[in-house]
PDB file of C-alpha atoms and ligand atoms in Angstrom:
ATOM      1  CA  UNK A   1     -40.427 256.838 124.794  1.00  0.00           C
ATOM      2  CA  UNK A   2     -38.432 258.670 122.228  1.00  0.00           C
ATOM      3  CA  UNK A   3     -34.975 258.215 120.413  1.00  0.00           C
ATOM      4  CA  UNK A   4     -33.232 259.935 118.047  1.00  0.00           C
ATOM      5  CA  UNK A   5     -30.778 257.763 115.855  1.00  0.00           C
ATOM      6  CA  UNK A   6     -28.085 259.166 113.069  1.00  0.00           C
ATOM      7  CA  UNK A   7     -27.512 256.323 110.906  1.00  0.00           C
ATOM      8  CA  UNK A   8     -29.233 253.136 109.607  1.00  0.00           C
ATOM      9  CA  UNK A   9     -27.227 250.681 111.811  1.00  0.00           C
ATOM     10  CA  UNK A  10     -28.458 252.739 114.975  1.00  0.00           C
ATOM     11  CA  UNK A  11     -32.233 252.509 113.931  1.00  0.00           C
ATOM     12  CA  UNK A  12     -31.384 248.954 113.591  1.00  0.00           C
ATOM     13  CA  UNK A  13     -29.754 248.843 117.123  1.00  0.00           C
ATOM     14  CA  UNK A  14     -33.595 250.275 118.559  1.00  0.00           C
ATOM     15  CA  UNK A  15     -35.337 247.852 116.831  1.00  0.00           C
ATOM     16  CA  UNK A  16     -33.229 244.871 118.482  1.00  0.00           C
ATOM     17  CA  UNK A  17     -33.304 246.020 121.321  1.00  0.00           C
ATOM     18  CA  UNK A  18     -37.017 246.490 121.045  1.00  0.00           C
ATOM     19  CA  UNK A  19     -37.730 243.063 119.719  1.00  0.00           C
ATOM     20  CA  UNK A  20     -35.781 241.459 122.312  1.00  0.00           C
ATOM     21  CA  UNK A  21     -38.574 242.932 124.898  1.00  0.00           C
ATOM     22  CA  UNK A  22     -41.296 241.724 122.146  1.00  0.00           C
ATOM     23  CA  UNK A  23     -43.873 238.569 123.187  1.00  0.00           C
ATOM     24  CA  UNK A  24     -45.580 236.152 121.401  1.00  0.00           C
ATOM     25  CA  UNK A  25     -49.223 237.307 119.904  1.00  0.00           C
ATOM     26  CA  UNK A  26     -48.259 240.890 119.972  1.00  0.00           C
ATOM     27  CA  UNK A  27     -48.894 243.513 117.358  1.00  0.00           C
ATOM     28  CA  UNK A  28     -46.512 246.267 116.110  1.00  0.00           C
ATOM     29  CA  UNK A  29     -48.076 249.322 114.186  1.00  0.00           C
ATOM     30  CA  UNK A  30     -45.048 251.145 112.337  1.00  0.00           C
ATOM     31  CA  UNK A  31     -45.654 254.852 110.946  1.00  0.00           C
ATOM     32  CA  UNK A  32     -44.047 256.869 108.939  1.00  0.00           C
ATOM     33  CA  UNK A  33     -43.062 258.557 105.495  1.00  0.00           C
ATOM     34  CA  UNK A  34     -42.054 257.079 102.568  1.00  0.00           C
ATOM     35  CA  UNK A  35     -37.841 256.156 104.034  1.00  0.00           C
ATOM     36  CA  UNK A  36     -38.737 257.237 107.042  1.00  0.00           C
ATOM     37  CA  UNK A  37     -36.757 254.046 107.720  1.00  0.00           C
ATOM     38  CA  UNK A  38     -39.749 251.252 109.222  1.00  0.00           C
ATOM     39  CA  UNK A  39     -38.507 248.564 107.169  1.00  0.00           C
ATOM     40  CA  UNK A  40     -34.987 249.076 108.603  1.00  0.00           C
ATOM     41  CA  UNK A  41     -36.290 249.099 112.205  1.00  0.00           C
ATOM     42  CA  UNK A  42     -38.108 245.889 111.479  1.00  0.00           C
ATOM     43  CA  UNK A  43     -34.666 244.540 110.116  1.00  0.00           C
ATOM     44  CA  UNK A  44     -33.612 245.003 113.908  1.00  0.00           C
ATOM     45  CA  UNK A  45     -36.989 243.325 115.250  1.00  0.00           C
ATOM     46  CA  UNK A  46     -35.984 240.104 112.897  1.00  0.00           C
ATOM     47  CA  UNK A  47     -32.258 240.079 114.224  1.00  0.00           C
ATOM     48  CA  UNK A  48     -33.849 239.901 117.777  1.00  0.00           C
ATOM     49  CA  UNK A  49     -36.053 237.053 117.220  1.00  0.00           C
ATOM     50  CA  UNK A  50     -32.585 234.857 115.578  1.00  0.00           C
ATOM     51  CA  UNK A  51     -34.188 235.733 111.963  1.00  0.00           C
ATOM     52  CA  UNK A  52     -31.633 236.718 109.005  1.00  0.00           C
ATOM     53  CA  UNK A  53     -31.565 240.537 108.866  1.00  0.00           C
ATOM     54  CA  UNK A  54     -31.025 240.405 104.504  1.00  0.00           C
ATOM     55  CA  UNK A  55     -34.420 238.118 105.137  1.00  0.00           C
ATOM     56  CA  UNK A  56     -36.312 241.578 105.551  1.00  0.00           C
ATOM     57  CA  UNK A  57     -37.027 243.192 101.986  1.00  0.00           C
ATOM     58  CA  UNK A  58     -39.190 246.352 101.695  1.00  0.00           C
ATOM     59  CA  UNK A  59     -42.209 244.291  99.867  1.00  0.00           C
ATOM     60  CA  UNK A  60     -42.962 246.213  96.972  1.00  0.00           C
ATOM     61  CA  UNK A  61     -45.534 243.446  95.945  1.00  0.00           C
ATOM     62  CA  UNK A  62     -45.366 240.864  98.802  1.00  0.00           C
ATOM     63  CA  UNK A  63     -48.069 242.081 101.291  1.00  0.00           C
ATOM     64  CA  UNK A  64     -47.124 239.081 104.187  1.00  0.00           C
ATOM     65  CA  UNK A  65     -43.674 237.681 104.393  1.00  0.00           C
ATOM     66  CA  UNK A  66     -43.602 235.410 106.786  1.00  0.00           C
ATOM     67  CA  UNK A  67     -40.410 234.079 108.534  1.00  0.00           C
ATOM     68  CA  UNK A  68     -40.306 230.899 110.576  1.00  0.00           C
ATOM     69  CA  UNK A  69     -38.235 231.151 113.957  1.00  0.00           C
ATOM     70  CA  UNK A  70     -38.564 229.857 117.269  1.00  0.00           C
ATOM     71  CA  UNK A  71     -40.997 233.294 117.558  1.00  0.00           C
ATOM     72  CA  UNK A  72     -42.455 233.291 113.970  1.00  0.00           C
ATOM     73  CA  UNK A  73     -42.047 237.325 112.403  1.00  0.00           C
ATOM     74  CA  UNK A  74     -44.777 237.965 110.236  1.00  0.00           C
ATOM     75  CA  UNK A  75     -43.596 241.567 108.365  1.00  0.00           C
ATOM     76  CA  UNK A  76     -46.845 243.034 106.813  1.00  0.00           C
ATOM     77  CA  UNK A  77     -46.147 246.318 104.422  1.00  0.00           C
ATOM     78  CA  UNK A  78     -49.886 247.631 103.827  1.00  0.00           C
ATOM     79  CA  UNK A  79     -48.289 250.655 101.507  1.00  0.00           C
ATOM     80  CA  UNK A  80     -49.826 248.964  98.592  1.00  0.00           C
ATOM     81  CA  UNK A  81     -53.410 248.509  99.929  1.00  0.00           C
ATOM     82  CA  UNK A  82     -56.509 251.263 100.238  1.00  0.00           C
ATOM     83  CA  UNK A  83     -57.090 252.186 103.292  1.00  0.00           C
ATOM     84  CA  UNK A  84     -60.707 250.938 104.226  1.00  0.00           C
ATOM     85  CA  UNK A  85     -59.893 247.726 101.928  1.00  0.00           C
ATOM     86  CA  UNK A  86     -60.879 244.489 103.006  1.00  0.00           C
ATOM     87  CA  UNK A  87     -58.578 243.205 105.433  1.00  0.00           C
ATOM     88  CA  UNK A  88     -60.695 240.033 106.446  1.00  0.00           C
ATOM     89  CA  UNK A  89     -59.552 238.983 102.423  1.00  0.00           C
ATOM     90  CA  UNK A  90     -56.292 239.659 102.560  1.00  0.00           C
ATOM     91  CA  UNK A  91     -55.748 237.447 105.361  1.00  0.00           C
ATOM     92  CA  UNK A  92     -54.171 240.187 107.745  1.00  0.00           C
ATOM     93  CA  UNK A  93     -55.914 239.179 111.070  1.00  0.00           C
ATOM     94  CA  UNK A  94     -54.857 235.216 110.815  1.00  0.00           C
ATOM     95  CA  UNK A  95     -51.265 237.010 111.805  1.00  0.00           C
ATOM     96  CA  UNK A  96     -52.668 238.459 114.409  1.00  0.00           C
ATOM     97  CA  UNK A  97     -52.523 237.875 117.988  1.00  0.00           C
ATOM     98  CA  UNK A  98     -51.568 234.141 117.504  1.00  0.00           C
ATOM     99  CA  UNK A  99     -48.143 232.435 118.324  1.00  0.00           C
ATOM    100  CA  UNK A 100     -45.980 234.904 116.113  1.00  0.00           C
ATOM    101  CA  UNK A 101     -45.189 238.933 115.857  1.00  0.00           C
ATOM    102  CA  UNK A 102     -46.844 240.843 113.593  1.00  0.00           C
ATOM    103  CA  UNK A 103     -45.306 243.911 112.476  1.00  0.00           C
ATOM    104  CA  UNK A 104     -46.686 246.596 110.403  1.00  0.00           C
ATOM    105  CA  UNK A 105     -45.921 248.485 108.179  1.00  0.00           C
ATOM    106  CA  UNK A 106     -48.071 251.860 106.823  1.00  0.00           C
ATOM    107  CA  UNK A 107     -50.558 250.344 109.930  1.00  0.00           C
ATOM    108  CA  UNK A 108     -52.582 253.460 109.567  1.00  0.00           C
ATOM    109  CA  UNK A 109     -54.477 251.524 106.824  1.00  0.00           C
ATOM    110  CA  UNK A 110     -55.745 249.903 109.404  1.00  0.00           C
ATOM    111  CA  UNK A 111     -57.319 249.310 112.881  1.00  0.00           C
ATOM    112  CA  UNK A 112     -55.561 247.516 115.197  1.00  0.00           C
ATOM    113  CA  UNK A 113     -57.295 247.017 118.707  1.00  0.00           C
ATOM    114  CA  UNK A 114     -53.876 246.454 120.578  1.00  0.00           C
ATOM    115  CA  UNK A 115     -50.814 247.328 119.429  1.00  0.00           C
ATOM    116  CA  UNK A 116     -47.397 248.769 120.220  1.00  0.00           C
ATOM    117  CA  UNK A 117     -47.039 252.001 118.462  1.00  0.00           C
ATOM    118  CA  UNK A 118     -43.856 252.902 116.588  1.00  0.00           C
ATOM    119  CA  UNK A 119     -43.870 256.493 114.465  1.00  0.00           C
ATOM    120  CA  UNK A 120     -40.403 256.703 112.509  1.00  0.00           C
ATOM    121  CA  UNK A 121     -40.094 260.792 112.132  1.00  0.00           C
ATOM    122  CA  UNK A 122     -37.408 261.839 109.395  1.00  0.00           C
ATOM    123  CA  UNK A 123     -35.504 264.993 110.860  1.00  0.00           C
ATOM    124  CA  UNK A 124     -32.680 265.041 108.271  1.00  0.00           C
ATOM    125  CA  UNK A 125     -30.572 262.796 106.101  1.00  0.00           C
ATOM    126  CA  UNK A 126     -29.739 260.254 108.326  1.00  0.00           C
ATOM    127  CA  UNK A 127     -31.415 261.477 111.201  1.00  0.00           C
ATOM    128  CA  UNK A 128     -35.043 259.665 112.230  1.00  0.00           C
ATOM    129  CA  UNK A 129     -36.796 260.525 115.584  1.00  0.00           C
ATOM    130  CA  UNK A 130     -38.531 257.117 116.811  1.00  0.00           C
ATOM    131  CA  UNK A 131     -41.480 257.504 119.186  1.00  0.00           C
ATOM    132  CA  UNK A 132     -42.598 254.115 121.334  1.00  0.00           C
ATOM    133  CA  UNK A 133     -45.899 254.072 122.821  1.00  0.00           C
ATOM    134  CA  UNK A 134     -47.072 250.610 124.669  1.00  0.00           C
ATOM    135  CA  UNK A 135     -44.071 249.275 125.915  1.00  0.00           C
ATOM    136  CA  UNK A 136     -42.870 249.364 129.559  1.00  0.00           C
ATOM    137  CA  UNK A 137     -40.372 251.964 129.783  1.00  0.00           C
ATOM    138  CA  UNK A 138     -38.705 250.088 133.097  1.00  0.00           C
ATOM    139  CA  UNK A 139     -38.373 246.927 130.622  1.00  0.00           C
ATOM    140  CA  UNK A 140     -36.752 249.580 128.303  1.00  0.00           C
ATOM    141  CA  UNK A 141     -34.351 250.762 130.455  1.00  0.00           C
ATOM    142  CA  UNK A 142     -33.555 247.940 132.670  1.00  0.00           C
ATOM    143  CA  UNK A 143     -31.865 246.585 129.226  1.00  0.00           C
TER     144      UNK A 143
HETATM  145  N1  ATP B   1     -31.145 257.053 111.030  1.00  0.00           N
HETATM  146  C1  ATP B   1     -31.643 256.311 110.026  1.00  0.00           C
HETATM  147  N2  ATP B   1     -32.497 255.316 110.290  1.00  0.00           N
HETATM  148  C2  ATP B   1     -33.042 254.558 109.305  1.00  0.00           C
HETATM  149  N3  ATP B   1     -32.800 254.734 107.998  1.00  0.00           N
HETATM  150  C3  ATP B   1     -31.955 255.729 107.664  1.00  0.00           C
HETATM  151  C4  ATP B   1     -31.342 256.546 108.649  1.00  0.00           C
HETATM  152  N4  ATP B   1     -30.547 257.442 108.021  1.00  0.00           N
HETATM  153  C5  ATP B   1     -30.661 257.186 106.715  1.00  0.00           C
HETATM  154  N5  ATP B   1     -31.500 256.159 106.467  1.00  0.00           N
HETATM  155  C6  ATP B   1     -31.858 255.660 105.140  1.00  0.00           C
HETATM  156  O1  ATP B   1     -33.253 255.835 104.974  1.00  0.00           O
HETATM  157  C7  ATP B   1     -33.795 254.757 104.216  1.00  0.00           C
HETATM  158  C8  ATP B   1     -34.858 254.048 105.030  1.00  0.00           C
HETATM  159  O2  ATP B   1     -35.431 253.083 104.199  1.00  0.00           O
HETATM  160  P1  ATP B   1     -36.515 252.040 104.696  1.00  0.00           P
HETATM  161  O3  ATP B   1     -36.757 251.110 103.573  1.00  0.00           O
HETATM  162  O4  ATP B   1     -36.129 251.453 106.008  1.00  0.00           O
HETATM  163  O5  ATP B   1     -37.762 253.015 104.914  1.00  0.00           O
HETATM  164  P2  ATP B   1     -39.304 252.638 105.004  1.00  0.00           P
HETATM  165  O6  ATP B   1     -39.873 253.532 106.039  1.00  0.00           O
HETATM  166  O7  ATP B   1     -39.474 251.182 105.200  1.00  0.00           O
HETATM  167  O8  ATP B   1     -39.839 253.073 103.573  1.00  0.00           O
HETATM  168  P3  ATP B   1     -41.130 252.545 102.756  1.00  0.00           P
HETATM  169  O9  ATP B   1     -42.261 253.396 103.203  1.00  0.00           O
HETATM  170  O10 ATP B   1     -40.770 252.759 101.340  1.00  0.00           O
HETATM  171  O11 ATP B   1     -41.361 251.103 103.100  1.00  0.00           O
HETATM  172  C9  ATP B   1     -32.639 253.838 103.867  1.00  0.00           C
HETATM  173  O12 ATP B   1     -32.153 254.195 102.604  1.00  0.00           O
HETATM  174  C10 ATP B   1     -31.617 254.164 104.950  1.00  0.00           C
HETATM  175  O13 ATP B   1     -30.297 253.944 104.521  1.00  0.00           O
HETATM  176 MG1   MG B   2     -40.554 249.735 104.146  1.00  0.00          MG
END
């Protein structure tokens, strides 16, 4: 599925509404440039799951935050990391597929198995394309 949004607050708005359909144990790969606008969608994701939307900083150093909630969010930013680095020593796959969400960020560092697939394009200023792949589109729409 595919949305176009024209501000901040709407990307937000996607990103509730898609973490509202979200389940415990699943995976979300986020793509995308450099402010494409990933950690703002994941802002959204938190809000869903009854988690502090100023909670959600774009990690700069922090590779896991996690945040406790009734659904546990555990925000990942891999920007920092080489791709084809040792993910096993980070820790990455104990956030995996257990009783939280994992969401993450520059995911093409590495290889996820299943995931819900989120590629933030940046048209213009304020203008991101968001493309969806893995999620029901009857869920979607039935919101
Ligand atoms: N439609 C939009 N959706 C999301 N962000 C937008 C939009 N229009 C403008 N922006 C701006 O783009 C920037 C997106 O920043 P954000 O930190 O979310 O990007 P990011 O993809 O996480 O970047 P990074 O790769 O550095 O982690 C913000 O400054 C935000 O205000
Ligand atoms: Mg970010």
């Amino acid at each position: 599925m595919r949305v176009i949004t024209n501000s901040p607050d709407e990307t937000k708005k996607i990103g509730f509404k898609f973490g509202k359909l979200l389940k415990p144990g699943q995976t979300v790969c986020l793509y995308g440039d450099l402010g494409a606008g990933k950690t703002t969608f994941v802002k959204g994701i938190a809000k869903a799951l009854g988690i502090k939307e100023r909670d959600i900083m774009s990690a700069s150093f922090t590779i896991i935050s996690e945040h406790e909630a009734e659904i546990p969010l555990y925000h990942i930013d891999l920007y920092r990391i080489e791709k084809g680095a040792d993910m096993d020593t980070i820790g990455i796959y104990d956030y995996i597929g257990g009783n939280g969400i994992a969401v993450i960020e520059w995911a093409e560092k590495i290889d996820i198995e299943d995931s819900i697939k989120v590629n933030i394009n940046l048209v213009s200023k304020d203008k991101r394309e968001i493309i969806i792949e893995g999620i029901n589109e009857k869920d979607w729409n039935n919101m």
